[in-house]
Tab-separated table of C-alpha atoms in Angstrom:
chain	number	residue	atom	x	y	z
A	26	UNK	CA	0.000	0.000	0.000
A	27	UNK	CA	2.734	2.470	0.995
A	28	UNK	CA	5.824	2.941	-1.152
A	29	UNK	CA	9.009	4.979	-1.165
A	30	UNK	CA	10.325	5.602	-4.676
A	31	UNK	CA	13.781	7.087	-5.194
A	32	UNK	CA	14.143	8.267	-8.796
A	33	UNK	CA	17.832	8.502	-9.721
A	34	UNK	CA	18.918	10.405	-12.815
A	35	UNK	CA	20.078	8.291	-15.755
A	36	UNK	CA	22.307	10.053	-18.336
A	37	UNK	CA	20.813	7.864	-21.068
A	38	UNK	CA	17.227	8.880	-20.254
A	39	UNK	CA	15.711	12.362	-20.373
A	40	UNK	CA	13.708	13.304	-17.297
A	41	UNK	CA	12.002	11.225	-14.611
A	42	UNK	CA	9.918	9.168	-17.021
A	43	UNK	CA	6.408	9.452	-15.611
A	44	UNK	CA	3.272	11.550	-16.020
A	45	UNK	CA	0.889	12.645	-13.262
A	46	UNK	CA	-2.438	14.477	-13.242
A	47	UNK	CA	-4.889	16.119	-10.875
A	48	UNK	CA	-8.183	14.292	-10.436
A	49	UNK	CA	-11.530	15.200	-8.922
A	50	UNK	CA	-12.161	13.887	-5.388
A	51	UNK	CA	-8.435	13.356	-4.806
A	52	UNK	CA	-6.179	15.711	-2.872
A	53	UNK	CA	-2.960	14.344	-4.339
A	54	UNK	CA	-1.522	13.912	-7.846
A	55	UNK	CA	-2.054	10.527	-9.493
A	56	UNK	CA	0.544	8.746	-11.630
A	57	UNK	CA	-1.068	7.876	-14.974
A	58	UNK	CA	1.942	6.749	-17.015
A	59	UNK	CA	5.375	5.278	-16.251
A	60	UNK	CA	7.756	4.861	-19.179
A	61	UNK	CA	9.812	1.719	-19.649
A	62	UNK	CA	13.531	1.849	-18.702
A	63	UNK	CA	13.012	5.190	-16.956
A	64	UNK	CA	14.206	6.308	-13.497
A	65	UNK	CA	10.542	6.200	-12.415
A	66	UNK	CA	10.144	2.597	-13.583
A	67	UNK	CA	13.325	1.473	-11.825
A	68	UNK	CA	12.228	3.178	-8.601
A	69	UNK	CA	9.068	1.067	-8.423
A	70	UNK	CA	6.617	3.848	-9.288
A	71	UNK	CA	3.475	2.426	-10.912
A	72	UNK	CA	0.390	3.744	-12.653
A	73	UNK	CA	-2.359	4.611	-10.186
A	74	UNK	CA	0.010	5.567	-7.361
A	75	UNK	CA	-0.994	8.604	-5.292
A	76	UNK	CA	1.982	10.863	-4.510
A	77	UNK	CA	1.657	12.047	-0.912
A	78	UNK	CA	5.180	13.333	-0.206
A	79	UNK	CA	7.765	14.956	-2.462
A	80	UNK	CA	11.039	14.641	-0.576
A	81	UNK	CA	10.073	15.807	2.941
A	82	UNK	CA	7.090	17.925	1.873
A	83	UNK	CA	3.524	16.735	2.342
A	84	UNK	CA	1.703	17.582	-0.893
A	85	UNK	CA	-1.163	18.934	1.223
A	86	UNK	CA	1.111	21.848	2.099
A	87	UNK	CA	1.960	22.636	-1.542
A	88	UNK	CA	-0.237	25.343	-3.012
A	89	UNK	CA	-0.769	24.088	-6.548
A	90	UNK	CA	-0.267	21.215	-8.955
A	91	UNK	CA	2.177	23.355	-10.947
A	92	UNK	CA	4.268	23.909	-7.821
A	93	UNK	CA	4.379	20.142	-7.196
A	94	UNK	CA	5.551	19.550	-10.761
A	95	UNK	CA	8.225	22.225	-10.484
A	96	UNK	CA	9.455	20.864	-7.140
A	97	UNK	CA	9.916	17.373	-8.608
A	98	UNK	CA	11.681	18.691	-11.717
A	99	UNK	CA	14.025	21.053	-9.857
A	100	UNK	CA	14.966	18.515	-7.196
A	101	UNK	CA	15.650	15.860	-9.828
A	102	UNK	CA	17.748	18.193	-11.994
A	103	UNK	CA	19.701	19.872	-9.192
A	104	UNK	CA	20.441	16.868	-6.960
A	105	UNK	CA	20.291	14.001	-9.443
A	106	UNK	CA	17.440	12.261	-7.659
A	107	UNK	CA	14.033	12.821	-6.093
A	108	UNK	CA	12.186	10.793	-3.450
A	109	UNK	CA	8.426	10.269	-3.693
A	110	UNK	CA	6.279	8.601	-1.030
A	111	UNK	CA	3.235	6.978	-2.613
A	112	UNK	CA	0.028	5.127	-1.809
A	113	UNK	CA	-2.127	2.906	-3.965
A	114	UNK	CA	-5.684	4.099	-4.584
A	115	UNK	CA	-7.273	1.808	-1.938
A	116	UNK	CA	-4.596	2.743	0.594
A	117	UNK	CA	-5.265	6.410	-0.047
A	118	UNK	CA	-8.983	5.993	0.604
A	119	UNK	CA	-8.335	4.114	3.856
A	120	UNK	CA	-6.020	6.831	5.154
A	121	UNK	CA	-8.427	9.531	4.057
A	122	UNK	CA	-11.270	7.934	6.013
A	123	UNK	CA	-9.064	7.619	9.097
A	124	UNK	CA	-7.632	11.126	8.858
A	125	UNK	CA	-4.084	9.867	8.437
A	126	UNK	CA	-1.574	12.009	6.613
A	127	UNK	CA	-4.317	14.252	5.222
A	128	UNK	CA	-4.499	16.049	8.550
A	129	UNK	CA	-2.211	19.113	8.513
A	130	UNK	CA	-0.168	17.626	11.363
A	131	UNK	CA	-0.844	13.886	11.656
A	132	UNK	CA	1.535	13.769	14.597
A	133	UNK	CA	3.730	16.140	16.542
A	134	UNK	CA	7.354	15.131	16.985
A	135	UNK	CA	7.676	17.687	19.779
A	136	UNK	CA	5.552	15.523	22.059
A	137	UNK	CA	7.855	13.543	24.387
A	138	UNK	CA	6.273	10.137	23.692
A	139	UNK	CA	6.536	10.691	19.928
A	140	UNK	CA	10.047	12.142	20.025
A	141	UNK	CA	11.242	8.783	21.326
A	142	UNK	CA	10.143	7.265	17.999
A	143	UNK	CA	12.099	9.681	15.796
A	144	UNK	CA	15.106	8.598	13.692
A	145	UNK	CA	18.532	9.047	15.313
A	146	UNK	CA	21.690	10.161	13.553
A	147	UNK	CA	24.682	8.454	15.196
A	148	UNK	CA	28.178	9.683	14.349
A	149	UNK	CA	30.541	6.947	15.491
A	150	UNK	CA	34.280	7.614	15.759
A	151	UNK	CA	37.113	5.126	16.320
A	152	UNK	CA	39.753	6.322	18.766
A	153	UNK	CA	43.326	5.206	19.356
A	154	UNK	CA	43.738	1.478	18.676
A	155	UNK	CA	40.061	0.633	18.184
A	156	UNK	CA	39.524	-1.361	14.999
A	157	UNK	CA	35.776	-2.080	15.024
A	158	UNK	CA	32.653	-0.023	15.589
A	159	UNK	CA	31.308	-2.803	17.793
A	160	UNK	CA	28.033	-3.948	16.264
A	161	UNK	CA	26.747	-6.797	14.115
A	162	UNK	CA	24.095	-6.751	11.398
A	163	UNK	CA	21.027	-8.834	10.641
A	164	UNK	CA	20.134	-9.052	6.967
A	165	UNK	CA	16.566	-8.083	6.131
A	166	UNK	CA	14.456	-5.339	4.593
A	167	UNK	CA	15.479	-2.992	5.943
A	168	UNK	CA	18.752	-4.354	7.292
A	169	UNK	CA	19.030	-3.808	11.042
A	170	UNK	CA	21.429	-3.900	13.977
A	171	UNK	CA	21.577	-7.348	15.562
A	172	UNK	CA	23.858	-6.683	18.540
A	173	UNK	CA	25.754	-3.751	20.023
A	174	UNK	CA	28.724	-4.690	22.176
A	175	UNK	CA	28.736	-2.943	25.588
A	176	UNK	CA	31.562	-0.423	25.875
A	177	UNK	CA	32.146	-0.312	22.106
A	178	UNK	CA	32.186	2.908	20.031
A	179	UNK	CA	28.734	2.015	18.653
A	180	UNK	CA	27.420	1.615	22.198
A	181	UNK	CA	28.925	4.896	23.360
A	182	UNK	CA	27.528	6.840	20.394
A	183	UNK	CA	23.961	5.625	20.893
A	184	UNK	CA	23.417	2.696	18.527
A	185	UNK	CA	20.941	0.095	19.837
A	186	UNK	CA	20.126	-3.521	19.070
A	187	UNK	CA	17.226	-3.889	16.580
A	188	UNK	CA	17.713	-0.386	15.141
A	189	UNK	CA	16.754	-0.339	11.466
A	190	UNK	CA	19.319	1.299	9.162
A	191	UNK	CA	17.979	4.125	6.973
A	192	UNK	CA	21.159	5.840	5.757
A	193	UNK	CA	24.908	5.219	5.748
A	194	UNK	CA	27.043	8.366	5.427
A	195	UNK	CA	24.011	10.305	4.092
A	196	UNK	CA	23.222	7.652	1.472
A	197	UNK	CA	19.736	6.140	1.465
A	198	UNK	CA	19.994	2.374	1.986
A	199	UNK	CA	16.512	1.525	0.658
A	200	UNK	CA	17.752	0.069	-2.612
A	201	UNK	CA	21.171	-1.110	-1.451
A	202	UNK	CA	21.872	-4.787	-0.927
A	203	UNK	CA	23.122	-6.110	2.402
A	204	UNK	CA	26.532	-6.691	0.814
A	205	UNK	CA	26.702	-3.069	-0.367
A	206	UNK	CA	25.831	-1.794	3.111
A	207	UNK	CA	28.454	-4.026	4.718
A	208	UNK	CA	31.029	-2.802	2.194
A	209	UNK	CA	30.217	0.840	3.035
A	210	UNK	CA	30.628	0.156	6.749
A	211	UNK	CA	33.970	-1.566	6.150
A	212	UNK	CA	35.132	1.448	4.123
A	213	UNK	CA	34.075	3.704	7.009
A	214	UNK	CA	36.271	1.675	9.357
A	215	UNK	CA	39.271	2.638	7.251
A	216	UNK	CA	38.262	6.296	7.587
A	217	UNK	CA	37.679	5.649	11.305
A	218	UNK	CA	34.255	7.237	11.401
A	219	UNK	CA	30.713	6.303	10.438
A	220	UNK	CA	27.538	8.357	10.188
A	221	UNK	CA	24.486	6.122	10.406
A	222	UNK	CA	20.803	7.081	10.484
A	223	UNK	CA	18.702	4.536	12.375
A	224	UNK	CA	15.233	4.167	13.833
A	225	UNK	CA	13.922	1.652	16.338
A	226	UNK	CA	11.195	-0.837	15.301
A	227	UNK	CA	8.373	1.088	17.000
A	228	UNK	CA	9.388	4.304	15.254
A	229	UNK	CA	9.665	2.508	11.928
A	230	UNK	CA	6.142	1.087	12.203
A	231	UNK	CA	4.809	4.474	13.332
A	232	UNK	CA	6.376	6.146	10.293
A	233	UNK	CA	4.928	3.559	7.904
A	234	UNK	CA	1.478	3.932	9.438
A	235	UNK	CA	1.503	7.708	8.968
A	236	UNK	CA	3.326	7.734	5.603
A	237	UNK	CA	6.246	9.707	7.034
A	238	UNK	CA	9.378	9.823	4.862
A	239	UNK	CA	12.590	9.058	6.721
A	240	UNK	CA	15.890	10.794	5.995
A	241	UNK	CA	18.562	12.771	7.823
A	242	UNK	CA	17.337	16.152	6.510
A	243	UNK	CA	14.072	16.070	8.457
A	244	UNK	CA	13.831	18.569	11.340
A	245	UNK	CA	12.729	15.981	13.907
A	246	UNK	CA	15.802	13.722	13.513
A	247	UNK	CA	17.539	13.240	16.869
A	248	UNK	CA	21.302	13.222	17.358
A	249	UNK	CA	22.526	9.960	18.845
A	250	UNK	CA	23.687	10.893	22.329
A	251	UNK	CA	27.129	9.733	23.354
A	252	UNK	CA	27.132	7.854	26.628
A	253	UNK	CA	29.578	8.701	29.365
A	254	UNK	CA	33.079	7.634	28.364
A	255	UNK	CA	34.462	4.553	30.073
A	256	UNK	CA	37.368	4.768	32.489
A	257	UNK	CA	39.428	2.751	29.995
A	258	UNK	CA	39.005	5.420	27.350
A	259	UNK	CA	39.573	8.210	29.843
A	260	UNK	CA	42.984	6.758	30.701
A	261	UNK	CA	43.970	6.503	27.045
A	262	UNK	CA	43.157	10.067	26.002
A	263	UNK	CA	45.007	13.211	27.013
A	264	UNK	CA	42.983	16.394	27.431
A	265	UNK	CA	44.607	19.662	26.419
A	266	UNK	CA	43.364	22.802	28.211
């Protein structure tokens, strides 16, 4: 019912490769054509999809159909990709009946109980002789953190077991294979730092339910809080005042 389509520019293809229209009794644009071998086709966009988010913007907050079209075109041309969150027709009607995303503010990330569900951006750094970030992965869709070793860099910088991985070093992992993600993490070890956007299972389900796009640019993303440094690390590091 809910889909996240990342359209990536292809030098051999002109444009995004889909057509959308306005339609009576619908508050969102509807995809009516997806061209073969286009960025839209490869992203999973299909005819009949309702576009409910363009990047991080709810289409309900966009003033006109022309402005939606321009936003998609400019984002695609300037950044080389554009992310669309979509619903099938039946899914749209269900959400509309329930209120769902069509409410101006379907949820408020400032509320304490909701803020706990927000994505967390963890910037993990290896110090001194540390060679590993200190976590293991469980393959899946999306891939997630299986274990976090107590006292490890991952533990200290706020990573948790069962966190679902959304981005690695600002790159969306939606269409990356497990092997590609592992390779990116290994490369980050050589650079001795890793930036990883994660969300816990409850937050992930909450976001799916409310059709909330998830990326590190959103204003409600939390910074992974570093835990108090261990005495072992305190003995290893000199502090210059």
